mmCIF file of C-alpha atoms in Angstrom:
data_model
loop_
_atom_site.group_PDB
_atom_site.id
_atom_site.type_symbol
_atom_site.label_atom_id
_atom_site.label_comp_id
_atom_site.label_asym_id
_atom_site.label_seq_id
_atom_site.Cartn_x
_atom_site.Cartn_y
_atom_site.Cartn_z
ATOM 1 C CA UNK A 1 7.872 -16.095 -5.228
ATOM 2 C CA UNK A 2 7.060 -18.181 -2.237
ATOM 3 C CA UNK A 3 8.930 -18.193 1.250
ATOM 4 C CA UNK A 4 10.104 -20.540 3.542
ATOM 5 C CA UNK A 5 8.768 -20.562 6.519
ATOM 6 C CA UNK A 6 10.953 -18.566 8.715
ATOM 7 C CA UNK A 7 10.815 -16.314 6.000
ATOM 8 C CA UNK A 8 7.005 -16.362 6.033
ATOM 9 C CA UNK A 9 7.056 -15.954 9.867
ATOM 10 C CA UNK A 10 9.404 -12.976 9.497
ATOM 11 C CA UNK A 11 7.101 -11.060 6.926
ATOM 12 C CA UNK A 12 4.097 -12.069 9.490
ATOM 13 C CA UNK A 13 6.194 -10.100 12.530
ATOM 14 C CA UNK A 14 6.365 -6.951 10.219
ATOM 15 C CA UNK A 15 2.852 -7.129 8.964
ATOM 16 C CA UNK A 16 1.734 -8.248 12.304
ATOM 17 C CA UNK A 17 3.517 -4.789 14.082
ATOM 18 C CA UNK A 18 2.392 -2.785 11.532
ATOM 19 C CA UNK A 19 -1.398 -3.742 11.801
ATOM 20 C CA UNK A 20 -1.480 -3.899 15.571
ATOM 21 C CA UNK A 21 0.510 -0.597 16.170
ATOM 22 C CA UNK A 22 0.944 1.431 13.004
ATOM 23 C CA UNK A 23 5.011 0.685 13.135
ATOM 24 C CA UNK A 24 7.510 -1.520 11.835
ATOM 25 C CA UNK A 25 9.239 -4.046 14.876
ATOM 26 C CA UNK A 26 12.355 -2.773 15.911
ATOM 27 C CA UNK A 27 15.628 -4.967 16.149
ATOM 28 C CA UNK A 28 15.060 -6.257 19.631
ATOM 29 C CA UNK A 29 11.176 -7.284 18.478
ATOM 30 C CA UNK A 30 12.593 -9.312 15.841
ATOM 31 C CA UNK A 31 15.911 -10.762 17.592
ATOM 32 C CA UNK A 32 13.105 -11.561 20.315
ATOM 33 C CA UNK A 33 10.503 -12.978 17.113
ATOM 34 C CA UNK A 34 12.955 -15.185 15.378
ATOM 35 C CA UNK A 35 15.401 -15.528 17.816
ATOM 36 C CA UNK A 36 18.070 -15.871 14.839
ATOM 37 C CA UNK A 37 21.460 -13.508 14.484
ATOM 38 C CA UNK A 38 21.613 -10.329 13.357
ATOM 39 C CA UNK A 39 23.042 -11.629 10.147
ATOM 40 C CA UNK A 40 19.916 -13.897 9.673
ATOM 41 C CA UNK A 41 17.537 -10.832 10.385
ATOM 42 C CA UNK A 42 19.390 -8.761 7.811
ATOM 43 C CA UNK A 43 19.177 -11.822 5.026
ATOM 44 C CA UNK A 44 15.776 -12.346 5.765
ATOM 45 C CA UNK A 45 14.416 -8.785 5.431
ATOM 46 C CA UNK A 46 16.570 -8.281 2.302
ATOM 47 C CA UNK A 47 14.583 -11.928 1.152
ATOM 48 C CA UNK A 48 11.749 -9.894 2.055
ATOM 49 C CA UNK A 49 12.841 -6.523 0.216
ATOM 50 C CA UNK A 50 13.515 -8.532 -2.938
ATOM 51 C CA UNK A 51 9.912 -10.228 -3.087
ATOM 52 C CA UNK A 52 8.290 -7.178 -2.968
ATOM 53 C CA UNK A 53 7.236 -8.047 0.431
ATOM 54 C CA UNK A 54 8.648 -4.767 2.046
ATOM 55 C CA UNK A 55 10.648 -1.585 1.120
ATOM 56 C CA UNK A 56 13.650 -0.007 2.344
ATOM 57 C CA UNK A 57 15.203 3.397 2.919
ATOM 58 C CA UNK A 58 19.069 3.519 4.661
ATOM 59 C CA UNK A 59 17.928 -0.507 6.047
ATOM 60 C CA UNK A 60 14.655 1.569 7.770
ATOM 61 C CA UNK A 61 11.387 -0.608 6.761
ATOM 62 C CA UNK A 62 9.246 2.225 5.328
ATOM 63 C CA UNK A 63 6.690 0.355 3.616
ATOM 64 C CA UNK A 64 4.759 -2.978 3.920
ATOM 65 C CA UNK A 65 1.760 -2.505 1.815
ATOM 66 C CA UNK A 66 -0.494 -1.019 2.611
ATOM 67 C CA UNK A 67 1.369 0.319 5.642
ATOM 68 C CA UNK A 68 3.986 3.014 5.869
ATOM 69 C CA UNK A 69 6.468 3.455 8.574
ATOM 70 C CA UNK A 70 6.405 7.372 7.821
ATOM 71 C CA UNK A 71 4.207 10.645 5.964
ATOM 72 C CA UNK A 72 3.419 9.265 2.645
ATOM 73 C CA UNK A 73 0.606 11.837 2.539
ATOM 74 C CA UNK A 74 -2.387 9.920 4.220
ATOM 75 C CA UNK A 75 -3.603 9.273 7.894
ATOM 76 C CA UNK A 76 -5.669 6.661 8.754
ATOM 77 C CA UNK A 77 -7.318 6.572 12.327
ATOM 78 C CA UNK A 78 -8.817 4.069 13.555
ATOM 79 C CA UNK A 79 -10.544 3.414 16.945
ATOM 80 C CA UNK A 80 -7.647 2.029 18.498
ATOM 81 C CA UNK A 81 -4.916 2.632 15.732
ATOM 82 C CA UNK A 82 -3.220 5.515 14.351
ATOM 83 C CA UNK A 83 -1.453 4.483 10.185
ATOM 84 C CA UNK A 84 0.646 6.106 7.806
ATOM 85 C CA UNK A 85 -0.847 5.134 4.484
ATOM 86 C CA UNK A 86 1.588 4.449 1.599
ATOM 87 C CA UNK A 87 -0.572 6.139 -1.194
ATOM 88 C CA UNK A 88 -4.318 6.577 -1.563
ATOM 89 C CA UNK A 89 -4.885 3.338 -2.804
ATOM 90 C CA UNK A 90 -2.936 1.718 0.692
ATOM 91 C CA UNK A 91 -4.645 4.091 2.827
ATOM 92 C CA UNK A 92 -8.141 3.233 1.416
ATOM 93 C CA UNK A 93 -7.443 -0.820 2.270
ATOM 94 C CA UNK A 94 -6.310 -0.370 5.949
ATOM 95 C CA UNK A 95 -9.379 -0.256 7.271
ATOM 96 C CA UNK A 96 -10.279 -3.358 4.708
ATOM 97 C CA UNK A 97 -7.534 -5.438 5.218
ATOM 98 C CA UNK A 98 -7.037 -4.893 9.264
ATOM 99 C CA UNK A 99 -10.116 -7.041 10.919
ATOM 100 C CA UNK A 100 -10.267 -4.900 14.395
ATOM 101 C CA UNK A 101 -10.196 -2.139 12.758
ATOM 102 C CA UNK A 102 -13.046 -2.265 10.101
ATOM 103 C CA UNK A 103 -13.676 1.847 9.813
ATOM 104 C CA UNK A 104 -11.290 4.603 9.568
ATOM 105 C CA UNK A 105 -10.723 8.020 9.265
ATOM 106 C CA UNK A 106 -8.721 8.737 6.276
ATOM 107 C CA UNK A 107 -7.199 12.417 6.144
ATOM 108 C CA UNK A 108 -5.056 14.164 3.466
ATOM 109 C CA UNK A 109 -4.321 17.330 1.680
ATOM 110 C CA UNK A 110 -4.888 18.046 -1.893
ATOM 111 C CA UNK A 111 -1.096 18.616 -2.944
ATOM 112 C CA UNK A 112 -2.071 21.400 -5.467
ATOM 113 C CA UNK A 113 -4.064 23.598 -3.148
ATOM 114 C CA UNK A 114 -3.906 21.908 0.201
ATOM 115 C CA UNK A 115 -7.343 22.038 0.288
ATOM 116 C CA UNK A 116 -7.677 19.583 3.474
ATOM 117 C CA UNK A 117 -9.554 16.139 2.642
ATOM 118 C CA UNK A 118 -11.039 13.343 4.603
ATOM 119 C CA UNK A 119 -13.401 10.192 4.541
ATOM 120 C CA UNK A 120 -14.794 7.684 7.255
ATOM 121 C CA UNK A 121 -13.658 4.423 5.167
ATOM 122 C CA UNK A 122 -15.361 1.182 5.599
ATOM 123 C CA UNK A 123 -16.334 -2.240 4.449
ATOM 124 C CA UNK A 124 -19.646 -1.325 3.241
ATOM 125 C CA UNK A 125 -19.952 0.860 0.766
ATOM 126 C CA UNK A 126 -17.478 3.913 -1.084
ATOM 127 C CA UNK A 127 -17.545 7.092 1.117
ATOM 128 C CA UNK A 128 -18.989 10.079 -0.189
ATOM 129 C CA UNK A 129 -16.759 12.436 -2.055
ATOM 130 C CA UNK A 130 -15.993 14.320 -5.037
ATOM 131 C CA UNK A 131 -12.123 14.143 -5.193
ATOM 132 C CA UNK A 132 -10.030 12.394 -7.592
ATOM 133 C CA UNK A 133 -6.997 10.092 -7.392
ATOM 134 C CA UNK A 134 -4.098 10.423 -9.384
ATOM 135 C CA UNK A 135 -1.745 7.564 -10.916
ATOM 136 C CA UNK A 136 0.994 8.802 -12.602
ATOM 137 C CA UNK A 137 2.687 5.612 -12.646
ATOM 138 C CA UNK A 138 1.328 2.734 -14.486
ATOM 139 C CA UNK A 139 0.844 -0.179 -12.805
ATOM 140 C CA UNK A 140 3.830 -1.853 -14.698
ATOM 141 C CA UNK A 141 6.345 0.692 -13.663
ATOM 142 C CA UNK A 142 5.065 0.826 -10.115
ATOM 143 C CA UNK A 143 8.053 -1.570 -8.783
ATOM 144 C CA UNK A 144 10.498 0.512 -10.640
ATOM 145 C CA UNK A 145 11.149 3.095 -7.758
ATOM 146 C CA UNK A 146 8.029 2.287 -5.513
ATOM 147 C CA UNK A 147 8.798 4.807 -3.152
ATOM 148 C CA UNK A 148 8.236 7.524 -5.693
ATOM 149 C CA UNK A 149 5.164 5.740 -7.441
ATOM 150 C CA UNK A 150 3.653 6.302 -3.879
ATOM 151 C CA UNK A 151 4.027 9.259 -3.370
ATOM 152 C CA UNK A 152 2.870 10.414 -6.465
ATOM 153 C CA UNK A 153 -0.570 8.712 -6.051
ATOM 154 C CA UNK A 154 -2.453 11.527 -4.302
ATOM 155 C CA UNK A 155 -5.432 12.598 -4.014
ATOM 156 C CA UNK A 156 -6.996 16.077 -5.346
ATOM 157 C CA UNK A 157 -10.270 18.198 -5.196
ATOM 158 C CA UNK A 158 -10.991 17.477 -9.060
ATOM 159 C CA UNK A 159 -9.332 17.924 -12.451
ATOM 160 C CA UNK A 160 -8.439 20.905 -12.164
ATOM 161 C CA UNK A 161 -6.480 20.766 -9.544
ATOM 162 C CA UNK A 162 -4.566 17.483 -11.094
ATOM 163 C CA UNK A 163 -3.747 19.674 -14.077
ATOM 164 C CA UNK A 164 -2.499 22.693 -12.175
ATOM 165 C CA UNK A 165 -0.310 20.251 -9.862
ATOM 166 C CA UNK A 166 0.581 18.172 -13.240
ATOM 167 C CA UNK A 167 1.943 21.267 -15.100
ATOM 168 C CA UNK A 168 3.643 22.861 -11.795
ATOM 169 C CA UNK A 169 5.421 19.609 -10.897
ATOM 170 C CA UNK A 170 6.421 18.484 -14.846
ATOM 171 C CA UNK A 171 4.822 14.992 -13.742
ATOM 172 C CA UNK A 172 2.349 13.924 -16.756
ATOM 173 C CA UNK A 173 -0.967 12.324 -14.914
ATOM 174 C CA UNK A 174 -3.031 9.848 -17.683
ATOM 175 C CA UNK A 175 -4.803 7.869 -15.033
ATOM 176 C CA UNK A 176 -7.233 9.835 -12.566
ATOM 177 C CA UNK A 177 -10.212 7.645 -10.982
ATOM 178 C CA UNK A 178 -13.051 9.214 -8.577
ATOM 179 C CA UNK A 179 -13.701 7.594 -5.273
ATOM 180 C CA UNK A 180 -16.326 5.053 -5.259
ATOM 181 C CA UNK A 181 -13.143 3.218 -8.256
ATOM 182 C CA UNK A 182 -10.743 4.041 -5.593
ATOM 183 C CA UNK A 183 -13.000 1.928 -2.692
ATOM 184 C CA UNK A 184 -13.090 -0.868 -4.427
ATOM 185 C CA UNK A 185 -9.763 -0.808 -6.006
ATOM 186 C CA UNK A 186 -9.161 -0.600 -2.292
ATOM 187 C CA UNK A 187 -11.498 -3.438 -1.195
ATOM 188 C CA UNK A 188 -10.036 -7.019 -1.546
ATOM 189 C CA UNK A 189 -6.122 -6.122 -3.053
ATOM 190 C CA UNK A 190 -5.043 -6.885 0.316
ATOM 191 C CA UNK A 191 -6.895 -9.983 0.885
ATOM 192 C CA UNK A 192 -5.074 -12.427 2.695
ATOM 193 C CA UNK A 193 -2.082 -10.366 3.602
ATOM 194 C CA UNK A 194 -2.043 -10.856 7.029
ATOM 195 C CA UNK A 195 -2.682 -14.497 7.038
ATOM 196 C CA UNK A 196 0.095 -16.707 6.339
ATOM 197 C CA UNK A 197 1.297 -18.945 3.534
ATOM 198 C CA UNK A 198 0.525 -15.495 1.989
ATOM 199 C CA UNK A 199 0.351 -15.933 -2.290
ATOM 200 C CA UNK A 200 0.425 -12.657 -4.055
ATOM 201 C CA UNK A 201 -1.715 -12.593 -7.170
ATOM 202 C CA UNK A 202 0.522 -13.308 -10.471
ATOM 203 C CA UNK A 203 -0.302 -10.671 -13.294
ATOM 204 C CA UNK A 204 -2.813 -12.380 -15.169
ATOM 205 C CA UNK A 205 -4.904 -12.405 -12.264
ATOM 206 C CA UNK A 206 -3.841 -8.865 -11.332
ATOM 207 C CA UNK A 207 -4.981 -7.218 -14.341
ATOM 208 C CA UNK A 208 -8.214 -8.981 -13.869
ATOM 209 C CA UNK A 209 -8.548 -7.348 -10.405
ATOM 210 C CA UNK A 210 -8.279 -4.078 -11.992
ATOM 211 C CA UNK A 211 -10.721 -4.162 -14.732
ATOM 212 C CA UNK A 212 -13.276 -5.912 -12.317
ATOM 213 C CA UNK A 213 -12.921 -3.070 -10.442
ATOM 214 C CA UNK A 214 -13.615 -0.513 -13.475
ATOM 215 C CA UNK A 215 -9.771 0.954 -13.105
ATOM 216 C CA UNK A 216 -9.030 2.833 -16.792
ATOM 217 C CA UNK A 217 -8.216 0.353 -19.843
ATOM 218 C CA UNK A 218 -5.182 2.267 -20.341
ATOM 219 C CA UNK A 219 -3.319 1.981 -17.063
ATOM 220 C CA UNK A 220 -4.527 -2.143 -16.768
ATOM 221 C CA UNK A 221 -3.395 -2.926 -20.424
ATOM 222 C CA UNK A 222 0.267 -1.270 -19.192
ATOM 223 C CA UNK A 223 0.668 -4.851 -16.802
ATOM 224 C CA UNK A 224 0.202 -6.375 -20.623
ATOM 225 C CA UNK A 225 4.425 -5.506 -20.807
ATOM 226 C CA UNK A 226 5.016 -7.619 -18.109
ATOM 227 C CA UNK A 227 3.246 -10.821 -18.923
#
C-alpha cells in the first residue's frame, strides 16, 4: 500500500523520533511536523495503523518496527541512544537499520529462567552466543494480533529452556533459530525504512528474504496462505 505524501512525511516524523531518541513524537511534535488539525493527525496515524506502518494501544504509538515505545523484553544501547526493541528479531536490526548508531548493546532475560542475556550487535558479523530464538507465531499470523506475536518472540538459553517455558505457558513453539539465523534475519529486513518513498517488500519477495537467510522451511512456507 503506498502513501501520499503527507502521509509518507507523517510515518518519516515517527520513524524519524523513534531512531533519533528511542520515543514516539508527542502531539505538539507532530501538530508542529505537519502543521495539520488534530483531526488530520488522528486520520493520518490511523492511515498509518492500517498499513502496517505503526501499532496502537488506547491511540499510544507502541510500535514502529523495529522500535517500541515501551518493555517488549529487549534493550538496545547504543552510544548515544537508549531503544525498546519490539521482539528479538526488531531488537537485532536497530543497530542495522539506524546509520549513527551502527553497534549496540542488546540485553534481555531468558523468560523461562531469567537467566540474564546480552550481545554487542553490529554490521559485521553475528555476535557470539549460544541462545535460541523462539517464533511461536508464523510469519502469516504475525499481523493477526502483532502485539502478542512480539512478545512471544523471545529469546532463551537453549531448548530446554523453550520447552520448559512452552509447556508452563500452554504456547506451542515449532520455530526456534540460533543466533548467527537471527543476525541476518536481522540484517537488511529494515532496509530502507527510514528513507522515504518507503516500499515494503510484497510476500513473494518476503518469503524469499527468509529462506535466503536459512529461516526454517516450515515457518517461510506458512506466508504460502497469504499469496
Amino acid at each position: 500500500m503506498s502513501l501520499s505524501p503527507e502521509h509518507e512525511a507523517l510515518r518519516r516524523t515517527v520513524y524519524d523520533s523513534f531512531a533519533a531518541r528511542g520515543r514516539p513524537p508527542d502531539d505538539d511534535e507532530l501538530r508542529t511536523s505537519t502543521g495539520r488539525s488534530a483531526q488530520w493527525r488522528e486520520e493520518g496515524l490511523r492511515v498509518l495503523e492500517n498499513a502496517h506502518h505503526i501499532v496502537r494501544e488506547r491511540g499510544r504509538i507502541v510500535l514502529a518496527h523495529p522500535f517500541a515505545s515501551r518493555d517488549f523484553g529487549f534493550s538496545v544501547k547504543g552510544a548515544h541512544t537508549l531503544w525498546w526493541g519490539g521482539c528479538a528479531w526488531d531488537a537485532f536490526a536497530i543497530p542495522q537499520l539506524v546509520d549513527r548508531e551502527p553497534r549496540a548493546l542488546v540485553a534481555t532475560v531468558c523468560p523461562a529462567c531469567a537467566t540474564a542475556h546480552a550481545w554487542v550487535v553490529d554490521r559485521q558479523a553475528p555476535p557470539p552466543g549460544d541462545q535460541v530464538v523462539a517464533f511461536p507465531v508464523p510469519a502469516a499470523r504475525a499481523w493477526d494480533d502483532v502485539i502478542r506475536t512480539c512478545s512471544l518472540q523471545r529469546a532463551f538459553c537453549g531448548a530446554a529452556c523453550v520447552e520448559s517455558w512452552s509447556a508452563r505457558s500452554g504456547v506451542p513453539v515449532e520455530t526456534v533459530v540460533d543466533i548467527p539465523t537471527l543476525w541476518r534475519l536481522a540484517r537488511h529486513w529494515y532496509d530502507g525504512r527510514l528513507d522515504s518513498p518507503y516500499q515494503r517488500r510484497d510476500i513473494t519477495a518476503s518469503a524469499r528474504y527468509l529462506r535466503e537467510v536459512g529461516m526454517p522451511s516450515s515457518y517461510v512456507a506458512s506466508l504460502r496462505e497469504r499469496m
